[in-house]
mmCIF file of C-alpha atoms in Angstrom:
data_model
loop_
_atom_site.group_PDB
_atom_site.id
_atom_site.type_symbol
_atom_site.label_atom_id
_atom_site.label_comp_id
_atom_site.label_asym_id
_atom_site.label_seq_id
_atom_site.Cartn_x
_atom_site.Cartn_y
_atom_site.Cartn_z
ATOM 1 C CA UNK A 4 -0.006 -26.516 16.514
ATOM 2 C CA UNK A 5 0.149 -28.203 13.108
ATOM 3 C CA UNK A 6 0.045 -24.765 11.481
ATOM 4 C CA UNK A 7 3.018 -23.656 13.575
ATOM 5 C CA UNK A 8 4.885 -26.839 12.662
ATOM 6 C CA UNK A 9 4.600 -26.014 8.950
ATOM 7 C CA UNK A 10 5.469 -22.356 9.670
ATOM 8 C CA UNK A 11 2.017 -20.974 8.930
ATOM 9 C CA UNK A 12 2.535 -18.690 11.885
ATOM 10 C CA UNK A 13 -0.216 -16.161 11.091
ATOM 11 C CA UNK A 14 -2.902 -18.847 11.039
ATOM 12 C CA UNK A 15 -1.328 -20.539 14.033
ATOM 13 C CA UNK A 16 -1.445 -17.326 16.058
ATOM 14 C CA UNK A 17 -5.092 -16.831 15.201
ATOM 15 C CA UNK A 18 -5.869 -20.371 16.372
ATOM 16 C CA UNK A 19 -4.098 -19.846 19.695
ATOM 17 C CA UNK A 20 -5.868 -16.505 20.128
ATOM 18 C CA UNK A 21 -9.230 -18.178 19.567
ATOM 19 C CA UNK A 22 -8.353 -20.838 22.106
ATOM 20 C CA UNK A 23 -7.517 -18.213 24.708
ATOM 21 C CA UNK A 24 -10.829 -16.451 24.159
ATOM 22 C CA UNK A 25 -12.694 -19.413 25.634
ATOM 23 C CA UNK A 26 -14.330 -18.352 28.931
ATOM 24 C CA UNK A 27 -12.977 -20.087 32.010
ATOM 25 C CA UNK A 28 -12.701 -19.614 35.753
ATOM 26 C CA UNK A 29 -9.780 -21.956 36.357
ATOM 27 C CA UNK A 30 -7.174 -22.168 33.569
ATOM 28 C CA UNK A 31 -6.976 -25.644 32.059
ATOM 29 C CA UNK A 32 -3.835 -27.401 30.865
ATOM 30 C CA UNK A 33 -4.888 -26.826 27.262
ATOM 31 C CA UNK A 34 -5.267 -23.081 27.762
ATOM 32 C CA UNK A 35 -1.968 -22.820 29.618
ATOM 33 C CA UNK A 36 -0.112 -24.609 26.821
ATOM 34 C CA UNK A 37 -1.904 -22.441 24.257
ATOM 35 C CA UNK A 38 -0.831 -19.326 26.175
ATOM 36 C CA UNK A 39 2.813 -20.424 26.052
ATOM 37 C CA UNK A 40 2.676 -21.027 22.327
ATOM 38 C CA UNK A 41 0.705 -17.842 21.723
ATOM 39 C CA UNK A 42 3.534 -15.828 23.262
ATOM 40 C CA UNK A 43 6.155 -17.563 21.126
ATOM 41 C CA UNK A 44 4.241 -17.303 17.859
ATOM 42 C CA UNK A 45 3.335 -13.679 18.586
ATOM 43 C CA UNK A 46 7.043 -12.881 18.904
ATOM 44 C CA UNK A 47 7.724 -14.649 15.610
ATOM 45 C CA UNK A 48 4.904 -12.930 13.713
ATOM 46 C CA UNK A 49 4.890 -9.430 15.214
ATOM 47 C CA UNK A 50 8.289 -9.105 16.870
ATOM 48 C CA UNK A 51 6.542 -8.417 20.159
ATOM 49 C CA UNK A 52 4.096 -10.078 22.491
ATOM 50 C CA UNK A 53 0.514 -8.889 22.244
ATOM 51 C CA UNK A 54 -0.712 -9.295 25.807
ATOM 52 C CA UNK A 55 -4.367 -8.545 25.332
ATOM 53 C CA UNK A 56 -5.578 -12.087 24.697
ATOM 54 C CA UNK A 57 -4.830 -14.155 27.773
ATOM 55 C CA UNK A 58 -4.638 -10.969 29.840
ATOM 56 C CA UNK A 59 -8.261 -10.183 29.018
ATOM 57 C CA UNK A 60 -9.330 -13.645 30.050
ATOM 58 C CA UNK A 61 -7.564 -13.319 33.368
ATOM 59 C CA UNK A 62 -9.296 -10.036 34.049
ATOM 60 C CA UNK A 63 -12.664 -11.528 33.119
ATOM 61 C CA UNK A 64 -12.212 -14.330 35.637
ATOM 62 C CA UNK A 65 -11.120 -12.033 38.435
ATOM 63 C CA UNK A 66 -7.562 -11.277 39.542
ATOM 64 C CA UNK A 67 -7.801 -13.220 42.792
ATOM 65 C CA UNK A 68 -8.978 -16.421 41.096
ATOM 66 C CA UNK A 69 -6.844 -16.914 38.037
ATOM 67 C CA UNK A 70 -4.269 -14.165 37.510
ATOM 68 C CA UNK A 71 -1.632 -15.742 39.709
ATOM 69 C CA UNK A 72 -2.033 -19.323 38.400
ATOM 70 C CA UNK A 73 -1.657 -18.151 34.804
ATOM 71 C CA UNK A 74 1.421 -16.109 35.551
ATOM 72 C CA UNK A 75 2.956 -18.917 37.555
ATOM 73 C CA UNK A 76 2.648 -21.381 34.677
ATOM 74 C CA UNK A 77 3.903 -19.086 31.918
ATOM 75 C CA UNK A 78 6.440 -16.933 33.786
ATOM 76 C CA UNK A 79 9.402 -18.161 31.735
ATOM 77 C CA UNK A 80 7.606 -17.274 28.511
ATOM 78 C CA UNK A 81 6.675 -13.801 29.729
ATOM 79 C CA UNK A 82 10.312 -13.239 30.696
ATOM 80 C CA UNK A 83 11.399 -14.397 27.242
ATOM 81 C CA UNK A 84 9.026 -11.872 25.666
ATOM 82 C CA UNK A 85 10.566 -9.124 27.796
ATOM 83 C CA UNK A 86 14.131 -10.148 26.921
ATOM 84 C CA UNK A 87 13.155 -10.225 23.237
ATOM 85 C CA UNK A 88 13.172 -6.422 23.391
ATOM 86 C CA UNK A 89 16.839 -6.305 24.449
ATOM 87 C CA UNK A 90 19.394 -5.163 21.884
ATOM 88 C CA UNK A 91 22.105 -7.658 22.824
ATOM 89 C CA UNK A 92 21.668 -11.134 21.357
ATOM 90 C CA UNK A 93 23.716 -12.569 24.206
ATOM 91 C CA UNK A 94 20.805 -11.842 26.554
ATOM 92 C CA UNK A 95 18.244 -13.895 24.669
ATOM 93 C CA UNK A 96 20.749 -16.656 23.850
ATOM 94 C CA UNK A 97 21.750 -16.966 27.505
ATOM 95 C CA UNK A 98 18.117 -17.027 28.629
ATOM 96 C CA UNK A 99 17.194 -19.738 26.125
ATOM 97 C CA UNK A 100 20.184 -21.859 27.122
ATOM 98 C CA UNK A 101 19.367 -21.397 30.807
ATOM 99 C CA UNK A 102 15.757 -22.540 30.382
ATOM 100 C CA UNK A 103 16.373 -25.082 27.632
ATOM 101 C CA UNK A 104 15.117 -27.986 29.756
ATOM 102 C CA UNK A 105 11.857 -26.166 30.481
ATOM 103 C CA UNK A 106 11.268 -25.405 26.821
ATOM 104 C CA UNK A 107 12.079 -28.980 25.822
ATOM 105 C CA UNK A 108 9.774 -30.430 28.480
ATOM 106 C CA UNK A 109 7.012 -28.206 27.115
ATOM 107 C CA UNK A 110 7.799 -29.405 23.561
ATOM 108 C CA UNK A 111 8.375 -25.771 22.637
ATOM 109 C CA UNK A 112 12.122 -25.728 22.043
ATOM 110 C CA UNK A 113 11.685 -25.711 18.260
ATOM 111 C CA UNK A 114 9.428 -22.660 18.465
ATOM 112 C CA UNK A 115 11.857 -20.992 20.857
ATOM 113 C CA UNK A 116 14.666 -21.408 18.320
ATOM 114 C CA UNK A 117 12.372 -19.785 15.745
ATOM 115 C CA UNK A 118 11.910 -16.915 18.205
ATOM 116 C CA UNK A 119 15.685 -16.545 18.311
ATOM 117 C CA UNK A 120 15.760 -16.319 14.515
ATOM 118 C CA UNK A 121 12.898 -13.800 14.648
ATOM 119 C CA UNK A 122 14.952 -11.679 17.068
ATOM 120 C CA UNK A 123 17.797 -11.518 14.545
ATOM 121 C CA UNK A 124 15.473 -10.675 11.652
ATOM 122 C CA UNK A 125 13.698 -8.052 13.719
ATOM 123 C CA UNK A 126 17.013 -6.322 14.403
ATOM 124 C CA UNK A 127 17.993 -6.568 10.743
ATOM 125 C CA UNK A 128 14.738 -4.788 9.927
ATOM 126 C CA UNK A 129 15.641 -2.067 12.421
ATOM 127 C CA UNK A 130 18.978 -1.553 10.659
ATOM 128 C CA UNK A 131 17.124 -0.678 7.442
ATOM 129 C CA UNK A 132 15.890 2.463 9.215
ATOM 130 C CA UNK A 133 19.452 3.610 9.909
ATOM 131 C CA UNK A 134 21.634 2.364 7.058
ATOM 132 C CA UNK A 135 21.328 2.538 3.284
ATOM 133 C CA UNK A 136 24.303 0.319 2.484
ATOM 134 C CA UNK A 137 26.441 -1.900 4.684
ATOM 135 C CA UNK A 138 28.651 -4.941 4.382
ATOM 136 C CA UNK A 139 27.262 -8.366 5.171
ATOM 137 C CA UNK A 140 30.070 -8.893 7.668
ATOM 138 C CA UNK A 141 29.184 -5.672 9.476
ATOM 139 C CA UNK A 142 25.515 -6.627 9.521
ATOM 140 C CA UNK A 143 26.369 -10.034 10.966
ATOM 141 C CA UNK A 144 28.453 -8.363 13.660
ATOM 142 C CA UNK A 145 25.739 -5.880 14.632
ATOM 143 C CA UNK A 146 23.023 -8.526 14.829
ATOM 144 C CA UNK A 147 25.200 -11.181 16.439
ATOM 145 C CA UNK A 148 25.134 -13.696 13.590
ATOM 146 C CA UNK A 149 27.822 -16.276 12.949
ATOM 147 C CA UNK A 150 29.170 -14.786 9.722
ATOM 148 C CA UNK A 151 28.328 -12.957 6.503
ATOM 149 C CA UNK A 152 26.922 -16.142 4.981
ATOM 150 C CA UNK A 153 24.286 -16.435 7.697
ATOM 151 C CA UNK A 154 23.482 -12.742 7.327
ATOM 152 C CA UNK A 155 22.955 -13.242 3.588
ATOM 153 C CA UNK A 156 20.702 -16.240 4.273
ATOM 154 C CA UNK A 157 18.477 -14.209 6.589
ATOM 155 C CA UNK A 158 18.393 -11.297 4.150
ATOM 156 C CA UNK A 159 17.295 -13.529 1.275
ATOM 157 C CA UNK A 160 14.508 -15.013 3.405
ATOM 158 C CA UNK A 161 13.326 -11.558 4.482
ATOM 159 C CA UNK A 162 13.391 -10.229 0.913
ATOM 160 C CA UNK A 163 11.417 -13.219 -0.354
ATOM 161 C CA UNK A 164 8.830 -12.858 2.415
ATOM 162 C CA UNK A 165 8.475 -9.129 1.753
ATOM 163 C CA UNK A 166 9.687 -8.086 5.203
ATOM 164 C CA UNK A 167 12.329 -5.789 3.717
ATOM 165 C CA UNK A 168 13.310 -4.364 0.348
ATOM 166 C CA UNK A 169 17.003 -4.823 -0.314
ATOM 167 C CA UNK A 170 19.539 -5.745 -2.970
ATOM 168 C CA UNK A 171 22.503 -7.980 -2.171
ATOM 169 C CA UNK A 172 25.753 -7.518 -4.071
ATOM 170 C CA UNK A 173 27.723 -10.745 -3.741
ATOM 171 C CA UNK A 174 30.739 -9.337 -5.577
ATOM 172 C CA UNK A 175 31.667 -6.908 -2.822
ATOM 173 C CA UNK A 176 29.663 -8.540 -0.027
ATOM 174 C CA UNK A 177 27.287 -5.662 0.672
ATOM 175 C CA UNK A 178 23.562 -5.100 0.959
ATOM 176 C CA UNK A 179 21.659 -2.013 -0.133
ATOM 177 C CA UNK A 180 18.413 -1.286 1.653
ATOM 178 C CA UNK A 181 15.736 0.292 -0.524
ATOM 179 C CA UNK A 182 12.462 2.069 0.044
ATOM 180 C CA UNK A 183 9.520 -0.028 1.128
ATOM 181 C CA UNK A 184 7.903 -1.781 -1.821
ATOM 182 C CA UNK A 185 4.523 -2.184 -0.162
ATOM 183 C CA UNK A 186 1.940 -3.543 -2.603
ATOM 184 C CA UNK A 187 -1.007 -2.537 -0.391
ATOM 185 C CA UNK A 188 -2.684 -5.884 -1.018
ATOM 186 C CA UNK A 189 -2.391 -7.506 2.409
ATOM 187 C CA UNK A 190 -5.320 -7.783 4.811
ATOM 188 C CA UNK A 191 -3.428 -5.766 7.418
ATOM 189 C CA UNK A 192 -2.657 -2.934 4.998
ATOM 190 C CA UNK A 193 -6.236 -2.871 3.699
ATOM 191 C CA UNK A 194 -7.447 -2.608 7.288
ATOM 192 C CA UNK A 195 -5.123 0.364 7.874
ATOM 193 C CA UNK A 196 -6.325 2.069 4.695
ATOM 194 C CA UNK A 197 -9.941 1.505 5.707
ATOM 195 C CA UNK A 198 -9.215 2.961 9.138
ATOM 196 C CA UNK A 199 -7.662 6.086 7.596
ATOM 197 C CA UNK A 200 -10.603 6.499 5.214
ATOM 198 C CA UNK A 201 -13.023 6.216 8.129
ATOM 199 C CA UNK A 202 -11.080 8.895 9.990
ATOM 200 C CA UNK A 203 -11.177 11.177 6.934
ATOM 201 C CA UNK A 204 -14.938 10.733 6.545
ATOM 202 C CA UNK A 205 -15.456 11.456 10.246
ATOM 203 C CA UNK A 206 -13.298 14.571 9.987
ATOM 204 C CA UNK A 207 -15.260 15.786 6.958
ATOM 205 C CA UNK A 208 -18.552 15.313 8.820
ATOM 206 C CA UNK A 209 -17.183 17.209 11.801
ATOM 207 C CA UNK A 210 -15.950 20.107 9.654
ATOM 208 C CA UNK A 211 -19.304 20.285 7.865
ATOM 209 C CA UNK A 212 -21.073 20.371 11.218
ATOM 210 C CA UNK A 213 -18.817 23.168 12.454
ATOM 211 C CA UNK A 214 -19.381 25.080 9.217
ATOM 212 C CA UNK A 215 -23.169 24.704 9.526
ATOM 213 C CA UNK A 216 -23.101 25.857 13.139
ATOM 214 C CA UNK A 217 -21.104 28.939 12.194
ATOM 215 C CA UNK A 218 -23.173 29.949 9.173
ATOM 216 C CA UNK A 219 -26.484 29.539 11.032
ATOM 217 C CA UNK A 220 -25.411 31.367 14.179
ATOM 218 C CA UNK A 221 -26.793 34.849 14.889
ATOM 219 C CA UNK A 222 -23.336 36.161 15.738
ATOM 220 C CA UNK A 223 -21.986 35.102 12.351
ATOM 221 C CA UNK A 224 -24.994 36.543 10.523
ATOM 222 C CA UNK A 225 -24.547 39.881 12.321
ATOM 223 C CA UNK A 226 -20.818 39.924 11.575
ATOM 224 C CA UNK A 227 -21.444 39.055 7.915
ATOM 225 C CA UNK A 228 -23.975 41.874 7.475
ATOM 226 C CA UNK A 229 -21.706 44.397 9.176
ATOM 227 C CA UNK A 230 -18.732 43.244 7.110
ATOM 228 C CA UNK A 231 -20.684 43.629 3.861
ATOM 229 C CA UNK A 232 -21.779 47.098 4.938
ATOM 230 C CA UNK A 233 -18.202 48.139 5.680
ATOM 231 C CA UNK A 234 -17.044 46.780 2.338
ATOM 232 C CA UNK A 235 -19.804 48.629 0.482
ATOM 233 C CA UNK A 236 -19.004 51.906 2.238
ATOM 234 C CA UNK A 237 -15.338 51.610 1.279
ATOM 235 C CA UNK A 238 -16.282 51.034 -2.353
ATOM 236 C CA UNK A 239 -18.551 54.092 -2.358
ATOM 237 C CA UNK A 240 -15.744 56.200 -0.976
#
């Protein structure tokens, strides 16, 4: 929780994930609170809720024993994760306002407000796939921000964190989205590269195996001999 408080969300998410991997038959208060925070931090870090962690623990304990208690205690948070996928900011704002007391009683209201910011930044990132240049005012309108100044603030934060590549022109109040400037030095990117290399090696082994099977087969040997004979006869003619 300390890591989340200082906005080290990646490390915080890993800690909550580890907590939820603890085997249990009946969910404890600690695990329930960790599940709530895991959902919130997952939305902040990934822009979506990765359900595999507490879901796997529920399945391991048996659906009749613990699935319903877990869902009953974290229903509001699961609903928030679902609403996070909506395109209209009014939906998530209304939901947060409606359940503000619940979030405050859980001491999670600060994280929930960070989720709301993450929703805006996630939709800004989506705009980079559609637009090359747009005004800050238009961006603020599309994402549901207060004004162009708030849009610029979010853009600067996202540029500094490496979430997007963009150039802000303050003279005419526009932003130009640029190609991804991935440095390929993050742990996640290295893992993806390693996965692709493994797939390439596996494909090469498979192709070599197929080639060996073909060249050593009697049918191929017969076809090869007949083909050479036909070629030789054509040359002689």
